[in-house]
Short mmCIF file of N, CA, C and O in Angstrom, two decimals:
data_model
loop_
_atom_site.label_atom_id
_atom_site.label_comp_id
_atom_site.label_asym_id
_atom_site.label_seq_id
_atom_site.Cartn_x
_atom_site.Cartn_y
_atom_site.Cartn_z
N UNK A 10 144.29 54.14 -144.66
CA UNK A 10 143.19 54.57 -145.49
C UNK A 10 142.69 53.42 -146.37
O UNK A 10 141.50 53.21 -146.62
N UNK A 11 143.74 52.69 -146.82
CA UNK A 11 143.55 51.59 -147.67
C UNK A 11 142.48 50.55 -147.02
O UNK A 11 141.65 50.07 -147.80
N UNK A 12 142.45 50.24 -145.85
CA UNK A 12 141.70 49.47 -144.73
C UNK A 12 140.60 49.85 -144.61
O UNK A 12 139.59 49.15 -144.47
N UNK A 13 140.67 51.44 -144.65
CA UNK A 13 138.95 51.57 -144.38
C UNK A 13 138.31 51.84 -145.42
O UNK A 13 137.11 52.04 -145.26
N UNK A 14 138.82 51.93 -146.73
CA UNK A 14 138.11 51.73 -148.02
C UNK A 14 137.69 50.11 -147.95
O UNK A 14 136.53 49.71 -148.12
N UNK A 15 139.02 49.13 -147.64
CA UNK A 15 138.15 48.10 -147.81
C UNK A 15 136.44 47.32 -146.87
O UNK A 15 135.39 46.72 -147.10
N UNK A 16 137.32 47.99 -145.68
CA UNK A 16 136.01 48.09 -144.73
C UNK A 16 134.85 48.42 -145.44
O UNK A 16 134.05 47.56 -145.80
N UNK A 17 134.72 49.65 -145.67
CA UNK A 17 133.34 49.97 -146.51
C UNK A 17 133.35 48.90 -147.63
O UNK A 17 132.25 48.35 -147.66
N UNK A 18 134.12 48.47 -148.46
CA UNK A 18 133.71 47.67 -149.61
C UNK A 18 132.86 46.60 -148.48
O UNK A 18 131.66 46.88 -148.38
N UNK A 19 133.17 45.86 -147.96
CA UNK A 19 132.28 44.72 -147.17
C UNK A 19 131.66 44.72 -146.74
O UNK A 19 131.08 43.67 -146.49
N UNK A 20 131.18 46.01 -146.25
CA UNK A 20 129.99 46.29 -145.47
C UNK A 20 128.77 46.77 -146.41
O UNK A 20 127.59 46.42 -146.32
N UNK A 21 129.42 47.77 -147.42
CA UNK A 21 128.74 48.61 -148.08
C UNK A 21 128.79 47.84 -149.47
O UNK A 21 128.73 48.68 -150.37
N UNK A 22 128.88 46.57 -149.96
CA UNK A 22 128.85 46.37 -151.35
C UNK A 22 128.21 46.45 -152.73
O UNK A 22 128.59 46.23 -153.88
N UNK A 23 127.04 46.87 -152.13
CA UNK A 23 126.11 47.21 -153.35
C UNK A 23 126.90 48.14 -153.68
O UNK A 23 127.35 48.11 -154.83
N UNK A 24 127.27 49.17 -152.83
CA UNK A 24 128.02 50.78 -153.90
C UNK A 24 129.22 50.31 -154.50
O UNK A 24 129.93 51.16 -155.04
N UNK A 25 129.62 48.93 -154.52
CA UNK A 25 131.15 48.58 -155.59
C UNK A 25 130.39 47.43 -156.06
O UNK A 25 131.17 46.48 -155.94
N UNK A 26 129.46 47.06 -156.47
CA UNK A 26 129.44 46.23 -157.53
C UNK A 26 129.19 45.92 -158.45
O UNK A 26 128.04 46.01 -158.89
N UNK A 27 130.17 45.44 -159.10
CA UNK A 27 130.87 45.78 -160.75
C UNK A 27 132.25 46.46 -161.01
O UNK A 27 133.02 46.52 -161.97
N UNK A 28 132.24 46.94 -159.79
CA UNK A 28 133.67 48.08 -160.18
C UNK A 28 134.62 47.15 -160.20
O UNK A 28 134.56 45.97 -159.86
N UNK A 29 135.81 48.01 -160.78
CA UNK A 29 137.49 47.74 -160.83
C UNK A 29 138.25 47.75 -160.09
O UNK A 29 139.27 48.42 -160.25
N UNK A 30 138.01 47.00 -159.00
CA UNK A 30 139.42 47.04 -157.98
C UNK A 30 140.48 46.64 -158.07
O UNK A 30 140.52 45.42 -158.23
N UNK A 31 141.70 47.29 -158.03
CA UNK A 31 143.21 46.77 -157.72
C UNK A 31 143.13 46.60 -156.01
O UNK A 31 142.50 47.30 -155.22
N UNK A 32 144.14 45.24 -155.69
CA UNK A 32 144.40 45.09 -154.51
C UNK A 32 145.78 44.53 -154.32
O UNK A 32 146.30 43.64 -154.99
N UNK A 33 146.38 45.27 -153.16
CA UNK A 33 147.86 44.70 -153.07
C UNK A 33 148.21 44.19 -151.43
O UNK A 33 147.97 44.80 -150.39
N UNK A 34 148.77 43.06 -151.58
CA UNK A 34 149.10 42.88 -150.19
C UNK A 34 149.60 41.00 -150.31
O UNK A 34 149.63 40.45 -151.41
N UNK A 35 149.87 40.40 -149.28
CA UNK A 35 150.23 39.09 -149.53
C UNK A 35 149.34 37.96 -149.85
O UNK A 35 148.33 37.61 -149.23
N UNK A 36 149.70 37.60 -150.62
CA UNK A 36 148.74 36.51 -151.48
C UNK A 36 148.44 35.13 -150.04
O UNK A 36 149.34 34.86 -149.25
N UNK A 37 147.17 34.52 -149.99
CA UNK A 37 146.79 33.77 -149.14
C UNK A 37 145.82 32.65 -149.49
O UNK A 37 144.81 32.81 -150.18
N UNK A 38 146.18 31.67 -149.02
CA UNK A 38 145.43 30.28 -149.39
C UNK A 38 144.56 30.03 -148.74
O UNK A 38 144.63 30.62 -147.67
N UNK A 39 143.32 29.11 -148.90
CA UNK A 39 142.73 28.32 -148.40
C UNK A 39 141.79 27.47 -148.66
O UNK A 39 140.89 27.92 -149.37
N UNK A 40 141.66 26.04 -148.19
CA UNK A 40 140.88 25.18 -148.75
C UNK A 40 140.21 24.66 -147.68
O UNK A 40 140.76 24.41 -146.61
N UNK A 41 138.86 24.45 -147.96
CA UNK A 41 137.96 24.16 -146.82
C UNK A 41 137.62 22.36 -147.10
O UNK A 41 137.75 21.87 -148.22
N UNK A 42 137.18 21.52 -145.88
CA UNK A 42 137.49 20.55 -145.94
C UNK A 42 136.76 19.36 -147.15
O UNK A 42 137.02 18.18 -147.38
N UNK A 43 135.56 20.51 -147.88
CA UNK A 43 134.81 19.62 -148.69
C UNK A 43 135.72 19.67 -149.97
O UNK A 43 135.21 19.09 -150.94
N UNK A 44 136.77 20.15 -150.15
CA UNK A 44 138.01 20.55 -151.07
C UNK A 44 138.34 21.81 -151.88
O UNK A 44 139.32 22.03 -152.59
N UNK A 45 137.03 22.77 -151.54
CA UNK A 45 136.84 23.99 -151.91
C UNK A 45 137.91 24.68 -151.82
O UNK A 45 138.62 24.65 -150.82
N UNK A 46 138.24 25.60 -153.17
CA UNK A 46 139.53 26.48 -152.17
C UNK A 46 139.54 27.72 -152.92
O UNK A 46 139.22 28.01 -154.08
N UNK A 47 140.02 28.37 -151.90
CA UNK A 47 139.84 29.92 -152.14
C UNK A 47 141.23 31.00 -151.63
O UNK A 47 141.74 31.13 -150.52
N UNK A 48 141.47 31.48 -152.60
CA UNK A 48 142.65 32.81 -152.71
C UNK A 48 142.23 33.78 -152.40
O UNK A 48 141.05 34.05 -152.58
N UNK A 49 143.24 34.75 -151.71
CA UNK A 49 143.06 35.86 -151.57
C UNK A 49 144.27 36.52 -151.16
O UNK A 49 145.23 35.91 -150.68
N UNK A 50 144.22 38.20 -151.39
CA UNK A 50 145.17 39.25 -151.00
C UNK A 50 144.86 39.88 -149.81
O UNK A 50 143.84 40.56 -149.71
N UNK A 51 145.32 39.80 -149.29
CA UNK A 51 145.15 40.64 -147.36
C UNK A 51 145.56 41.99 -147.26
O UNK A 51 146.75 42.31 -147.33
N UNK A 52 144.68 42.76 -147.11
CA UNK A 52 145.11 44.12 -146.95
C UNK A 52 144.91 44.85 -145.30
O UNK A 52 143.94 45.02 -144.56
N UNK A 53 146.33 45.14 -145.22
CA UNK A 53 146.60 45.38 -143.42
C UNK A 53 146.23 47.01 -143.55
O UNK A 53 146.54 47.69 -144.53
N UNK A 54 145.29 47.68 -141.99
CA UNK A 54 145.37 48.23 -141.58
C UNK A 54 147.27 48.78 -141.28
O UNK A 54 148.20 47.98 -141.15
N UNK A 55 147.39 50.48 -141.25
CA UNK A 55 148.47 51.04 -141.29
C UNK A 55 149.54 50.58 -140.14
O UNK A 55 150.76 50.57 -140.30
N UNK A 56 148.89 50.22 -139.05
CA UNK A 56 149.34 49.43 -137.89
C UNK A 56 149.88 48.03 -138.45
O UNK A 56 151.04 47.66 -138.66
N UNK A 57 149.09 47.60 -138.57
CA UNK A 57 149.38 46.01 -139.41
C UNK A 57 148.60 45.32 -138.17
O UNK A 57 148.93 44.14 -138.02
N UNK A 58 147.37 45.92 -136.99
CA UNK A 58 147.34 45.21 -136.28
C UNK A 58 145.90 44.60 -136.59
O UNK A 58 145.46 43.93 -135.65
N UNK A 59 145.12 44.68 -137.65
CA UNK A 59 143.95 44.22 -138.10
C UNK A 59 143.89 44.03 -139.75
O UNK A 59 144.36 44.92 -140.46
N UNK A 60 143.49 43.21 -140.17
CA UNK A 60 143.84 42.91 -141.69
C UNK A 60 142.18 42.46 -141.87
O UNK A 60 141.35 42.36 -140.97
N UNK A 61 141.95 42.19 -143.51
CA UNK A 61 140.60 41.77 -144.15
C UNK A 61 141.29 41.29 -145.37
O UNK A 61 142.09 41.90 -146.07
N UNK A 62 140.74 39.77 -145.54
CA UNK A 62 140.91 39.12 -146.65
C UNK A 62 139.85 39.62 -147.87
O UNK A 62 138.65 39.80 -147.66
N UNK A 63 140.58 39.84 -149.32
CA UNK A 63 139.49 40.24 -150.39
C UNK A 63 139.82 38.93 -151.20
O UNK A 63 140.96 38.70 -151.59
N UNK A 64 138.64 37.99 -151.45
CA UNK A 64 138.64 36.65 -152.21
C UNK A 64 138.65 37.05 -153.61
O UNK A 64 137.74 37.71 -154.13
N UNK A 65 140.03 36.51 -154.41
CA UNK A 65 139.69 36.36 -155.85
C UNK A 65 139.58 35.09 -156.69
O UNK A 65 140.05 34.00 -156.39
N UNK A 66 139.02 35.35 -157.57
CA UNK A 66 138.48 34.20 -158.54
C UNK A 66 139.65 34.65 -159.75
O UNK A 66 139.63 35.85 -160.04
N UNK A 67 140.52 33.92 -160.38
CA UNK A 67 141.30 34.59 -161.74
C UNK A 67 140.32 33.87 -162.94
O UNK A 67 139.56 32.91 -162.84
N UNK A 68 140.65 34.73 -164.09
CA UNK A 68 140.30 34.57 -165.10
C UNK A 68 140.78 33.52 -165.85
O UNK A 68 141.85 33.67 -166.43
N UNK A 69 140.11 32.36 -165.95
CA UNK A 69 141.10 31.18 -166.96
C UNK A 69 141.30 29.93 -166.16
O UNK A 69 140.43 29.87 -165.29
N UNK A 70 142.07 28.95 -166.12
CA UNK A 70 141.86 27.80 -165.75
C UNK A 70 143.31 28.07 -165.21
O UNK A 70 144.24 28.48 -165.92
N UNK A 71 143.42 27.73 -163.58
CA UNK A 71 144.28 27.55 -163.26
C UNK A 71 144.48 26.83 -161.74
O UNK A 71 143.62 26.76 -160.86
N UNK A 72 145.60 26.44 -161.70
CA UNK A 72 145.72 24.71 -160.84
C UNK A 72 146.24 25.65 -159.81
O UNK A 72 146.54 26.81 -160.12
N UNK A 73 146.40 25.03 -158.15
CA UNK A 73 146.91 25.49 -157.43
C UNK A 73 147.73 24.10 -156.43
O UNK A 73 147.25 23.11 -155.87
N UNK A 74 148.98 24.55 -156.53
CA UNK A 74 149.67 25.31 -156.48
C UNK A 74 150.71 25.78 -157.53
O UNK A 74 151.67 26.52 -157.32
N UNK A 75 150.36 25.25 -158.60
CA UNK A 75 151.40 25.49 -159.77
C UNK A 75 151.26 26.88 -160.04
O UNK A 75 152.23 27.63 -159.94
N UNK A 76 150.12 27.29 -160.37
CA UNK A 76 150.04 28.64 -160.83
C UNK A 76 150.16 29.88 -160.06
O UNK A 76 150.37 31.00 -160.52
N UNK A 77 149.98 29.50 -158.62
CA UNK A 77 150.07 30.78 -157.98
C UNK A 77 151.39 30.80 -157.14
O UNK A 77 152.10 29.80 -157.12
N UNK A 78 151.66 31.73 -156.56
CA UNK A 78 152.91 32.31 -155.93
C UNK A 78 153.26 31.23 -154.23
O UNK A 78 152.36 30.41 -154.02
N UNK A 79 154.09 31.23 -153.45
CA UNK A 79 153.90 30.81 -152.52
C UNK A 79 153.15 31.93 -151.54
O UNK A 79 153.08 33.14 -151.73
N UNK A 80 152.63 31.18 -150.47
CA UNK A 80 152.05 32.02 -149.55
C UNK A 80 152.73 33.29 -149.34
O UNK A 80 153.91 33.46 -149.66
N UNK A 81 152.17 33.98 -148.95
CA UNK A 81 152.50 35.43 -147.89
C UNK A 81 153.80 36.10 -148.68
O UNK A 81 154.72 36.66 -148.08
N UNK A 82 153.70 35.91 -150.38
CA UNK A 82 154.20 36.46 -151.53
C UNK A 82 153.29 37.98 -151.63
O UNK A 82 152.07 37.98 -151.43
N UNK A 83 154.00 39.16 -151.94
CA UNK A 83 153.50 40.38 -152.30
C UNK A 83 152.92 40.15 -153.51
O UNK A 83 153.69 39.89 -154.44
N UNK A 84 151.41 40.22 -153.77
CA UNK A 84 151.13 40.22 -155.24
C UNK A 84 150.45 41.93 -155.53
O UNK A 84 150.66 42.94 -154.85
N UNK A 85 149.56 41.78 -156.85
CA UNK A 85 148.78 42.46 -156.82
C UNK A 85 147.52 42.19 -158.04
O UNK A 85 147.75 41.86 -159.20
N UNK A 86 146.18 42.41 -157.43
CA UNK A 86 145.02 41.73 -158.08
C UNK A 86 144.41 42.63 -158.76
O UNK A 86 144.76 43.79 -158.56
N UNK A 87 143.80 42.49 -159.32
CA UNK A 87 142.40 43.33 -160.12
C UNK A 87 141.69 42.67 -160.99
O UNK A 87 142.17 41.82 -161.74
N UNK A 88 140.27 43.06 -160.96
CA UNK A 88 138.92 41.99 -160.98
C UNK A 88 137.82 42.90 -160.46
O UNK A 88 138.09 43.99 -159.95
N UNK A 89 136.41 42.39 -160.61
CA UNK A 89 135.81 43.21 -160.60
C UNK A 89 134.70 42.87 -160.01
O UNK A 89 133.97 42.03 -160.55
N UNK A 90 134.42 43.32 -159.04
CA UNK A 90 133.63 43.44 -157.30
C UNK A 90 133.06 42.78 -157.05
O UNK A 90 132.27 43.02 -157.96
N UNK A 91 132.55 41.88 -156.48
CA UNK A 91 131.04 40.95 -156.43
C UNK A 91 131.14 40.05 -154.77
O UNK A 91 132.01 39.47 -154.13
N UNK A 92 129.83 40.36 -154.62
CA UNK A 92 129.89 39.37 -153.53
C UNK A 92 129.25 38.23 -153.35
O UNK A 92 128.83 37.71 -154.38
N UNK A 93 129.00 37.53 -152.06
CA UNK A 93 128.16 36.02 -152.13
C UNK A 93 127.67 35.96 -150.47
O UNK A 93 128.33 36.58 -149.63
N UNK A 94 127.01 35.52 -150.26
CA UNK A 94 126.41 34.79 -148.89
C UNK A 94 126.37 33.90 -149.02
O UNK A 94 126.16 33.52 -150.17
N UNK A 95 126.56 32.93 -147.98
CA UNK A 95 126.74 31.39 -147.67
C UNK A 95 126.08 31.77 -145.95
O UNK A 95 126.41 32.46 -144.99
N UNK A 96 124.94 30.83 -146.34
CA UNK A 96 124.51 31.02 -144.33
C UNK A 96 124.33 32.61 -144.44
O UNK A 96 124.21 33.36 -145.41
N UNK A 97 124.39 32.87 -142.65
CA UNK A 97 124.44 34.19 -142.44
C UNK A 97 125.79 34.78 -142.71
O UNK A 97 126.07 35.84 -142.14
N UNK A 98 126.55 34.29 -143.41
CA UNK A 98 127.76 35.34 -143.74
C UNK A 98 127.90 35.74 -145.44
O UNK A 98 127.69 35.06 -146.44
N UNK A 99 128.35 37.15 -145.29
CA UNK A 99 128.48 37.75 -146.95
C UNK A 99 130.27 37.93 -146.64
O UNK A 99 130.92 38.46 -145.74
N UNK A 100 130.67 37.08 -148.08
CA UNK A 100 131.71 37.53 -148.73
C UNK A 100 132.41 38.29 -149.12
O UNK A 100 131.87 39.29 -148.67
N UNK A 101 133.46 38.72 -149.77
CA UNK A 101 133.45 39.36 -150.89
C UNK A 101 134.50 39.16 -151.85
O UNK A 101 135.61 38.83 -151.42
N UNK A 102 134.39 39.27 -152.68
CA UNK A 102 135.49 38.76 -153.90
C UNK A 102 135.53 39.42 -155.26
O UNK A 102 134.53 39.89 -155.80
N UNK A 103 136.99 39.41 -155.89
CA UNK A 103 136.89 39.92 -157.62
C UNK A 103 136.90 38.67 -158.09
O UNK A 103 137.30 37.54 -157.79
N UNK A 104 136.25 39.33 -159.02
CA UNK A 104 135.93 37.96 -160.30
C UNK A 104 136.53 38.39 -161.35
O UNK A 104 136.79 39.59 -161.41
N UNK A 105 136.85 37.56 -162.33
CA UNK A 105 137.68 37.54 -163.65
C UNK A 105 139.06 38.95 -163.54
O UNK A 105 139.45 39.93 -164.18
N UNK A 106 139.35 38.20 -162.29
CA UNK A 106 140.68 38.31 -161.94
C UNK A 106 141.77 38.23 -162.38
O UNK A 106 142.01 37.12 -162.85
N UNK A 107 143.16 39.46 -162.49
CA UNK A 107 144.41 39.11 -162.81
C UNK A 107 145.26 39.03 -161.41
O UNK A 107 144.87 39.64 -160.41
N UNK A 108 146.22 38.39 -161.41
CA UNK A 108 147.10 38.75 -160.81
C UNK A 108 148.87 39.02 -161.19
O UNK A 108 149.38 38.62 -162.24
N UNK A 109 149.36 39.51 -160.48
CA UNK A 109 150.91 39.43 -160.62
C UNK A 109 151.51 39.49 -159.45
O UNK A 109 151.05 40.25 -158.59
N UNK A 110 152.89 38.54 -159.13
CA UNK A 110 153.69 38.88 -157.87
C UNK A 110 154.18 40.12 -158.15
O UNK A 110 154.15 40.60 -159.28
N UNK A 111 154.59 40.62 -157.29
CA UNK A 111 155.64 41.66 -157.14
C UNK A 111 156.96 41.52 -157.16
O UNK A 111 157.56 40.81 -156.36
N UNK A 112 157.45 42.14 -157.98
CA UNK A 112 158.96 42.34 -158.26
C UNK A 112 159.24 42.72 -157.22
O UNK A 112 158.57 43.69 -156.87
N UNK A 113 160.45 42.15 -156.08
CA UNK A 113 161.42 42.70 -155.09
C UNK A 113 162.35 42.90 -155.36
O UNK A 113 163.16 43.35 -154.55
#
């Protein structure tokens, strides 16, 4: 269920933006080659056989990799909805973002 809420968030984003999303799932890196880089929490379909990255931005100044968790760490985010286009592709991401790992 969690999957196809996010589904609709990406497809459908005007109806979440601004809102309060919490998101939980393993924290994920990436930096593109002009040095850009971008985080996110992956939330798996119940199968685990299709996943969708949700991009966050955190609130405050923070370095990577000091500040964030290692990869494919259980966190959990919340921030608040927004998206972007680049080219023909739309985004999507929380902005002024928290996060926390998860206690195991």
């Amino acid at each position: 269920m969690v999957y196809a809420q996010v589904y609709d968030m990406v497809n459908n984003g005007d109806n979440y933006l601004g809102k309060t999303v919490k998101a939980k799932g393993p924290f994920s890196y990436f930096q593109e080659s002009d040095g850009r880089e971008f985080f996110a929490v992956i939330i798996s379909d119940a199968t685990a056989c299709c996943s969708q990255g949700i991009e966050f931005v955190l609130d405050g100044d923070y370095s990577y990799p000091d500040d964030y968790p290692a990869i494919g760490t259980e966190i959990t985010v919340v921030g608040k909805f927004n998206y972007y286009k680049e080219g023909f592709y739309t985004y999507c991401q929380l902005t002024d973002a928290t996060m926390a790992a998860d206690e195991t």
